Amino acid sequence: MQNQTLKVEGMSCNHCVNSIEGALRNIGVTAKVDLKNGTVQVQYDENNVNLEKIKHEIEEQGYDVV
C-alpha cells in the first residue's frame, strides 16, 4: 500500500469532502480530506491504481491538485 498527501485547492465544505472521498472510494482508494490544511491523504494499492488516476478523479470533481 502507498500513502500520499496531496495539496488540493478549492475545497471549503462537507460537500467537498464527500465528493472527493466518494469519488476516490469508487476506484478503491481510501481518502481523508483535511479542509483546514487543504490536503487529501490517500492510501492505495499501486497495483490497482496510480497517482495520476487519483489526481484525475479529484480534478474531475472540480478541484485542483497542486
mmCIF file with all atom_site columns, C-alpha atoms in Angstrom:
data_model
loop_
_atom_site.group_PDB
_atom_site.id
_atom_site.type_symbol
_atom_site.label_atom_id
_atom_site.label_alt_id
_atom_site.label_comp_id
_atom_site.label_asym_id
_atom_site.label_entity_id
_atom_site.label_seq_id
_atom_site.pdbx_PDB_ins_code
_atom_site.Cartn_x
_atom_site.Cartn_y
_atom_site.Cartn_z
_atom_site.occupancy
_atom_site.B_iso_or_equiv
_atom_site.pdbx_formal_charge
_atom_site.auth_seq_id
_atom_site.auth_comp_id
_atom_site.auth_asym_id
_atom_site.auth_atom_id
_atom_site.pdbx_PDB_model_num
ATOM 1  C CA . MET A 1 1  ? 0.000   0.000  0.000   1.00 0.00 ? 1  MET A CA 1
ATOM 2  C CA . GLN A 1 2  ? 1.126   3.522  -0.784  1.00 0.00 ? 2  GLN A CA 1
ATOM 3  C CA . ASN A 1 3  ? 0.386   6.602  1.300   1.00 0.00 ? 3  ASN A CA 1
ATOM 4  C CA . GLN A 1 4  ? 0.481   10.064 -0.215  1.00 0.00 ? 4  GLN A CA 1
ATOM 5  C CA . THR A 1 5  ? -0.666  13.520 0.835   1.00 0.00 ? 5  THR A CA 1
ATOM 6  C CA . LEU A 1 6  ? -1.896  15.780 -1.969  1.00 0.00 ? 6  LEU A CA 1
ATOM 7  C CA . LYS A 1 7  ? -2.354  19.545 -1.802  1.00 0.00 ? 7  LYS A CA 1
ATOM 8  C CA . VAL A 1 8  ? -5.793  20.341 -3.219  1.00 0.00 ? 8  VAL A CA 1
ATOM 9  C CA . GLU A 1 9  ? -7.265  23.786 -3.847  1.00 0.00 ? 9  GLU A CA 1
ATOM 10 C CA . GLY A 1 10 ? -10.937 24.720 -3.951  1.00 0.00 ? 10 GLY A CA 1
ATOM 11 C CA . MET A 1 11 ? -12.224 22.638 -1.022  1.00 0.00 ? 11 MET A CA 1
ATOM 12 C CA . SER A 1 12 ? -14.335 24.529 1.508   1.00 0.00 ? 12 SER A CA 1
ATOM 13 C CA . CYS A 1 13 ? -17.176 22.423 2.941   1.00 0.00 ? 13 CYS A CA 1
ATOM 14 C CA . ASN A 1 14 ? -18.533 18.984 3.755   1.00 0.00 ? 14 ASN A CA 1
ATOM 15 C CA . HIS A 1 15 ? -19.851 18.628 0.206   1.00 0.00 ? 15 HIS A CA 1
ATOM 16 C CA . CYS A 1 16 ? -16.243 18.892 -0.969  1.00 0.00 ? 16 CYS A CA 1
ATOM 17 C CA . VAL A 1 17 ? -15.197 16.203 1.498   1.00 0.00 ? 17 VAL A CA 1
ATOM 18 C CA . ASN A 1 18 ? -17.988 13.838 0.429   1.00 0.00 ? 18 ASN A CA 1
ATOM 19 C CA . SER A 1 19 ? -17.387 14.478 -3.256  1.00 0.00 ? 19 SER A CA 1
ATOM 20 C CA . ILE A 1 20 ? -13.669 13.710 -3.150  1.00 0.00 ? 20 ILE A CA 1
ATOM 21 C CA . GLU A 1 21 ? -13.807 10.834 -0.671  1.00 0.00 ? 21 GLU A CA 1
ATOM 22 C CA . GLY A 1 22 ? -16.709 9.230  -2.566  1.00 0.00 ? 22 GLY A CA 1
ATOM 23 C CA . ALA A 1 23 ? -15.058 9.508  -5.980  1.00 0.00 ? 23 ALA A CA 1
ATOM 24 C CA . LEU A 1 24 ? -11.827 8.000  -4.674  1.00 0.00 ? 24 LEU A CA 1
ATOM 25 C CA . ARG A 1 25 ? -13.650 5.232  -2.800  1.00 0.00 ? 25 ARG A CA 1
ATOM 26 C CA . ASN A 1 26 ? -15.225 4.229  -6.133  1.00 0.00 ? 26 ASN A CA 1
ATOM 27 C CA . ILE A 1 27 ? -11.767 3.496  -7.569  1.00 0.00 ? 27 ILE A CA 1
ATOM 28 C CA . GLY A 1 28 ? -10.532 1.621  -4.495  1.00 0.00 ? 28 GLY A CA 1
ATOM 29 C CA . VAL A 1 29 ? -8.690  4.464  -2.755  1.00 0.00 ? 29 VAL A CA 1
ATOM 30 C CA . THR A 1 30 ? -9.026  5.326  0.924   1.00 0.00 ? 30 THR A CA 1
ATOM 31 C CA . ALA A 1 31 ? -9.021  9.112  1.315   1.00 0.00 ? 31 ALA A CA 1
ATOM 32 C CA . LYS A 1 32 ? -9.134  11.547 4.220   1.00 0.00 ? 32 LYS A CA 1
ATOM 33 C CA . VAL A 1 33 ? -9.819  15.189 3.360   1.00 0.00 ? 33 VAL A CA 1
ATOM 34 C CA . ASP A 1 34 ? -8.409  17.890 5.654   1.00 0.00 ? 34 ASP A CA 1
ATOM 35 C CA . LEU A 1 35 ? -10.228 21.151 4.838   1.00 0.00 ? 35 LEU A CA 1
ATOM 36 C CA . LYS A 1 36 ? -8.176  23.202 7.289   1.00 0.00 ? 36 LYS A CA 1
ATOM 37 C CA . ASN A 1 37 ? -4.868  22.299 5.648   1.00 0.00 ? 37 ASN A CA 1
ATOM 38 C CA . GLY A 1 38 ? -6.214  21.887 2.103   1.00 0.00 ? 38 GLY A CA 1
ATOM 39 C CA . THR A 1 39 ? -4.917  18.347 1.784   1.00 0.00 ? 39 THR A CA 1
ATOM 40 C CA . VAL A 1 40 ? -6.156  14.920 0.847   1.00 0.00 ? 40 VAL A CA 1
ATOM 41 C CA . GLN A 1 41 ? -4.349  11.953 2.339   1.00 0.00 ? 41 GLN A CA 1
ATOM 42 C CA . VAL A 1 42 ? -4.723  8.870  0.163   1.00 0.00 ? 42 VAL A CA 1
ATOM 43 C CA . GLN A 1 43 ? -3.906  5.222  0.696   1.00 0.00 ? 43 GLN A CA 1
ATOM 44 C CA . TYR A 1 44 ? -3.951  2.972  -2.353  1.00 0.00 ? 44 TYR A CA 1
ATOM 45 C CA . ASP A 1 45 ? -2.644  -0.233 -3.870  1.00 0.00 ? 45 ASP A CA 1
ATOM 46 C CA . GLU A 1 46 ? -0.258  0.782  -6.636  1.00 0.00 ? 46 GLU A CA 1
ATOM 47 C CA . ASN A 1 47 ? -1.026  -2.484 -8.434  1.00 0.00 ? 47 ASN A CA 1
ATOM 48 C CA . ASN A 1 48 ? -4.637  -1.357 -8.933  1.00 0.00 ? 48 ASN A CA 1
ATOM 49 C CA . VAL A 1 49 ? -4.463  2.430  -9.339  1.00 0.00 ? 49 VAL A CA 1
ATOM 50 C CA . ASN A 1 50 ? -1.728  5.013  -9.849  1.00 0.00 ? 50 ASN A CA 1
ATOM 51 C CA . LEU A 1 51 ? -1.295  8.523  -8.522  1.00 0.00 ? 51 LEU A CA 1
ATOM 52 C CA . GLU A 1 52 ? -2.186  10.092 -11.858 1.00 0.00 ? 52 GLU A CA 1
ATOM 53 C CA . LYS A 1 53 ? -5.582  8.356  -11.809 1.00 0.00 ? 53 LYS A CA 1
ATOM 54 C CA . ILE A 1 54 ? -6.178  9.630  -8.272  1.00 0.00 ? 54 ILE A CA 1
ATOM 55 C CA . LYS A 1 55 ? -5.313  13.198 -9.278  1.00 0.00 ? 55 LYS A CA 1
ATOM 56 C CA . HIS A 1 56 ? -7.566  12.899 -12.319 1.00 0.00 ? 56 HIS A CA 1
ATOM 57 C CA . GLU A 1 57 ? -10.509 11.756 -10.178 1.00 0.00 ? 57 GLU A CA 1
ATOM 58 C CA . ILE A 1 58 ? -10.058 14.709 -7.806  1.00 0.00 ? 58 ILE A CA 1
ATOM 59 C CA . GLU A 1 59 ? -9.875  17.131 -10.727 1.00 0.00 ? 59 GLU A CA 1
ATOM 60 C CA . GLU A 1 60 ? -12.993 15.558 -12.265 1.00 0.00 ? 60 GLU A CA 1
ATOM 61 C CA . GLN A 1 61 ? -14.830 16.646 -9.099  1.00 0.00 ? 61 GLN A CA 1
ATOM 62 C CA . GLY A 1 62 ? -13.842 20.266 -9.818  1.00 0.00 ? 62 GLY A CA 1
ATOM 63 C CA . TYR A 1 63 ? -10.788 20.714 -7.572  1.00 0.00 ? 63 TYR A CA 1
ATOM 64 C CA . ASP A 1 64 ? -7.173  21.487 -8.413  1.00 0.00 ? 64 ASP A CA 1
ATOM 65 C CA . VAL A 1 65 ? -4.331  19.242 -7.317  1.00 0.00 ? 65 VAL A CA 1
ATOM 66 C CA . VAL A 1 66 ? -1.231  21.417 -6.923  1.00 0.00 ? 66 VAL A CA 1
#
